[in-house]
Amino acid sequence: MISCAAHAELQGQKIYVNGGESPAAMACTTCHSANGMGTESAGFPRLAGLPQGYLIKQLDDFRSGKRVNAVMQPIASALTDSETRAVADYLGSLNIAVPGVDSDPTRSNANAAEKLVKQGDWSRNIPSCVACHGMGTSGVGDSFPPLVGQPGSYIATQLDAWRSGTRKNDPNDLMGHIARSLSDSEIKDLSAYFASLSAEAKQ
Ligand code: HEC
Ligand code: HEC
């Protein structure tokens, strides 16, 4: 006999690889890659090891339109509630070793992006990314997702989405305020910074 939790994870893995009951709930692996780490070139995000609660919230937000995306909206809408829980459970249970960003603020300043990540910029009311996203930007609980391990191109599209208002699912406009305070070249630098960390993690 297998336990309920193990059964849910098996069901979740099946959805990840083959899709849900509805044909519109396409197989996740096609875009998010076999290991769930996303792809840099297409900007598909990492899902493996993200907290279950965060993943469920994002799928709900695509459905409700708080987060607008033409690819994910129909897929999220085609998943049943139990399929959503099962696939999020499976992805959250994957133990992914992604080395965190070195969080020591005394060893920052290598470039503008690293400075923003570790120290922020108080003259513009921008807290450091590690203040919310945790030591090493490895994430904190269900609310603050990891940034390290995400494709750099995906980091940039999300900051742009907050600036243009197609993503407005963050509590109290926490990310909206930050994204609107950043310049185009800072977003480019942050994207390159996270891309180089993800490349290191794959070696
Ligand atoms: C055809 C490609 C494609 C398929 C198939 C696909 N996704 Fe996505 N997914 C995307 C894209 C593109 C984004 C980024 C959307 C954005 O920019 O807001 C995304 C984003 C997400 C996010 C948000 C991640 C984050 O860090 O906030 C979740 C969760 C997600 N997808 C889950 C799934 C699940 C579960 C499946 C399978 C049932 C799936 N996706 C299938 C393309 C796809
Ligand atoms: C005041 C807290 C706070 C700070 C500081 C902060 N973030 Fe966030 N960030 C959040 C929250 C909350 C979310 C999740 C929003 C949601 O529920 O979708 C988030 C999500 C994100 C995402 C989307 C991740 C994903 O998987 O889709 C990116 C990218 C991001 N933050 C980048 C940054 C960067 C870069 C910095 C530093 C310049 C930063 N954040 C600083 C609170 C913060």
PDB file of C-alpha atoms in Angstrom, residues 102-203:
ATOM      1  CA  ASP A 102      27.146  34.897  -1.740  1.00  0.00           C
ATOM      2  CA  SER A 103      25.192  37.247   0.572  1.00  0.00           C
ATOM      3  CA  ASP A 104      28.097  38.979   2.322  1.00  0.00           C
ATOM      4  CA  PRO A 105      27.506  42.696   1.676  1.00  0.00           C
ATOM      5  CA  THR A 106      31.156  43.505   2.417  1.00  0.00           C
ATOM      6  CA  ARG A 107      32.137  41.407  -0.589  1.00  0.00           C
ATOM      7  CA  SER A 108      29.791  43.013  -3.067  1.00  0.00           C
ATOM      8  CA  ASN A 109      30.211  45.921  -5.495  1.00  0.00           C
ATOM      9  CA  ALA A 110      31.723  43.710  -8.192  1.00  0.00           C
ATOM     10  CA  ASN A 111      29.089  45.268 -10.424  1.00  0.00           C
ATOM     11  CA  ALA A 112      25.870  47.279 -10.205  1.00  0.00           C
ATOM     12  CA  ALA A 113      23.647  44.188 -10.173  1.00  0.00           C
ATOM     13  CA  GLU A 114      25.508  42.530  -7.321  1.00  0.00           C
ATOM     14  CA  LYS A 115      25.242  45.730  -5.328  1.00  0.00           C
ATOM     15  CA  LEU A 116      21.458  45.869  -5.817  1.00  0.00           C
ATOM     16  CA  VAL A 117      21.114  42.225  -4.830  1.00  0.00           C
ATOM     17  CA  LYS A 118      23.109  42.562  -1.603  1.00  0.00           C
ATOM     18  CA  GLN A 119      22.631  46.196  -0.582  1.00  0.00           C
ATOM     19  CA  GLY A 120      19.794  47.693  -2.595  1.00  0.00           C
ATOM     20  CA  ASP A 121      19.782  51.446  -3.121  1.00  0.00           C
ATOM     21  CA  TRP A 122      18.312  53.378  -0.205  1.00  0.00           C
ATOM     22  CA  SER A 123      18.467  56.696  -2.038  1.00  0.00           C
ATOM     23  CA  ARG A 124      15.646  55.292  -4.224  1.00  0.00           C
ATOM     24  CA  ASN A 125      13.930  53.244  -1.506  1.00  0.00           C
ATOM     25  CA  ILE A 126      15.014  49.944  -3.069  1.00  0.00           C
ATOM     26  CA  PRO A 127      15.716  47.306  -0.398  1.00  0.00           C
ATOM     27  CA  SER A 128      18.286  44.617  -1.186  1.00  0.00           C
ATOM     28  CA  CYS A 129      16.893  41.558  -2.955  1.00  0.00           C
ATOM     29  CA  VAL A 130      18.269  39.330  -0.173  1.00  0.00           C
ATOM     30  CA  ALA A 131      16.190  41.272   2.407  1.00  0.00           C
ATOM     31  CA  CYS A 132      13.052  39.541   1.106  1.00  0.00           C
ATOM     32  CA  HIS A 133      14.279  36.676  -1.074  1.00  0.00           C
ATOM     33  CA  GLY A 134      16.516  35.412   1.741  1.00  0.00           C
ATOM     34  CA  MET A 135      20.145  34.540   2.218  1.00  0.00           C
ATOM     35  CA  GLY A 136      21.650  33.689  -1.128  1.00  0.00           C
ATOM     36  CA  THR A 137      18.275  34.643  -2.739  1.00  0.00           C
ATOM     37  CA  SER A 138      17.336  31.006  -2.044  1.00  0.00           C
ATOM     38  CA  GLY A 139      13.774  31.969  -1.061  1.00  0.00           C
ATOM     39  CA  VAL A 140      11.821  32.289   2.220  1.00  0.00           C
ATOM     40  CA  GLY A 141       8.652  30.271   2.887  1.00  0.00           C
ATOM     41  CA  ASP A 142       5.740  30.266   0.444  1.00  0.00           C
ATOM     42  CA  SER A 143       5.735  34.042  -0.166  1.00  0.00           C
ATOM     43  CA  PHE A 144       9.265  34.894  -1.331  1.00  0.00           C
ATOM     44  CA  PRO A 145      10.406  32.629  -4.189  1.00  0.00           C
ATOM     45  CA  PRO A 146      14.047  31.796  -4.901  1.00  0.00           C
ATOM     46  CA  LEU A 147      15.699  33.933  -7.587  1.00  0.00           C
ATOM     47  CA  VAL A 148      18.936  31.982  -7.878  1.00  0.00           C
ATOM     48  CA  GLY A 149      18.547  29.166 -10.395  1.00  0.00           C
ATOM     49  CA  GLN A 150      16.004  31.133 -12.476  1.00  0.00           C
ATOM     50  CA  PRO A 151      17.078  31.856 -16.065  1.00  0.00           C
ATOM     51  CA  GLY A 152      18.331  35.438 -16.310  1.00  0.00           C
ATOM     52  CA  SER A 153      16.018  36.065 -19.258  1.00  0.00           C
ATOM     53  CA  TYR A 154      13.037  35.099 -17.070  1.00  0.00           C
ATOM     54  CA  ILE A 155      14.122  37.508 -14.282  1.00  0.00           C
ATOM     55  CA  ALA A 156      14.106  40.309 -16.870  1.00  0.00           C
ATOM     56  CA  THR A 157      10.666  39.445 -18.328  1.00  0.00           C
ATOM     57  CA  GLN A 158       9.112  39.451 -14.838  1.00  0.00           C
ATOM     58  CA  LEU A 159      10.593  42.834 -13.907  1.00  0.00           C
ATOM     59  CA  ASP A 160       9.273  44.169 -17.239  1.00  0.00           C
ATOM     60  CA  ALA A 161       5.861  42.600 -16.541  1.00  0.00           C
ATOM     61  CA  TRP A 162       5.659  44.437 -13.207  1.00  0.00           C
ATOM     62  CA  ARG A 163       6.696  47.673 -14.870  1.00  0.00           C
ATOM     63  CA  SER A 164       4.055  47.368 -17.583  1.00  0.00           C
ATOM     64  CA  GLY A 165       1.382  46.103 -15.138  1.00  0.00           C
ATOM     65  CA  THR A 166       0.735  42.685 -16.727  1.00  0.00           C
ATOM     66  CA  ARG A 167       1.934  41.105 -13.458  1.00  0.00           C
ATOM     67  CA  LYS A 168       0.286  42.633 -10.406  1.00  0.00           C
ATOM     68  CA  ASN A 169      -0.046  39.700  -8.043  1.00  0.00           C
ATOM     69  CA  ASP A 170       2.474  40.816  -5.389  1.00  0.00           C
ATOM     70  CA  PRO A 171       1.187  41.825  -1.945  1.00  0.00           C
ATOM     71  CA  ASN A 172       1.315  45.613  -1.343  1.00  0.00           C
ATOM     72  CA  ASP A 173       2.980  46.288  -4.712  1.00  0.00           C
ATOM     73  CA  LEU A 174       6.295  45.172  -3.159  1.00  0.00           C
ATOM     74  CA  MET A 175       7.785  44.107  -6.502  1.00  0.00           C
ATOM     75  CA  GLY A 176       5.914  46.670  -8.592  1.00  0.00           C
ATOM     76  CA  HIS A 177       7.558  49.496  -6.663  1.00  0.00           C
ATOM     77  CA  ILE A 178      11.017  47.945  -7.057  1.00  0.00           C
ATOM     78  CA  ALA A 179      10.629  47.123 -10.758  1.00  0.00           C
ATOM     79  CA  ARG A 180       9.421  50.641 -11.599  1.00  0.00           C
ATOM     80  CA  SER A 181      12.402  52.118  -9.723  1.00  0.00           C
ATOM     81  CA  LEU A 182      14.943  50.172 -11.784  1.00  0.00           C
ATOM     82  CA  SER A 183      16.423  51.497 -15.025  1.00  0.00           C
ATOM     83  CA  ASP A 184      16.533  49.458 -18.253  1.00  0.00           C
ATOM     84  CA  SER A 185      20.252  48.957 -17.879  1.00  0.00           C
ATOM     85  CA  GLU A 186      19.881  47.769 -14.264  1.00  0.00           C
ATOM     86  CA  ILE A 187      17.353  45.156 -15.399  1.00  0.00           C
ATOM     87  CA  LYS A 188      19.805  44.042 -18.085  1.00  0.00           C
ATOM     88  CA  ASP A 189      22.605  43.790 -15.497  1.00  0.00           C
ATOM     89  CA  LEU A 190      20.413  41.806 -13.076  1.00  0.00           C
ATOM     90  CA  SER A 191      19.425  39.457 -15.899  1.00  0.00           C
ATOM     91  CA  ALA A 192      23.083  38.833 -16.822  1.00  0.00           C
ATOM     92  CA  TYR A 193      24.007  38.353 -13.153  1.00  0.00           C
ATOM     93  CA  PHE A 194      21.349  35.660 -12.556  1.00  0.00           C
ATOM     94  CA  ALA A 195      22.114  34.024 -15.930  1.00  0.00           C
ATOM     95  CA  SER A 196      25.761  33.594 -14.938  1.00  0.00           C
ATOM     96  CA  LEU A 197      24.773  32.073 -11.566  1.00  0.00           C
ATOM     97  CA  SER A 198      22.404  29.601 -13.254  1.00  0.00           C
ATOM     98  CA  ALA A 199      25.122  28.594 -15.711  1.00  0.00           C
ATOM     99  CA  GLU A 200      27.529  27.966 -12.808  1.00  0.00           C
ATOM    100  CA  ALA A 201      24.921  25.861 -11.012  1.00  0.00           C
ATOM    101  CA  LYS A 202      24.568  23.587 -14.064  1.00  0.00           C
ATOM    102  CA  GLN A 203      28.272  22.725 -14.211  1.00  0.00           C
TER     103      GLN A 203
END
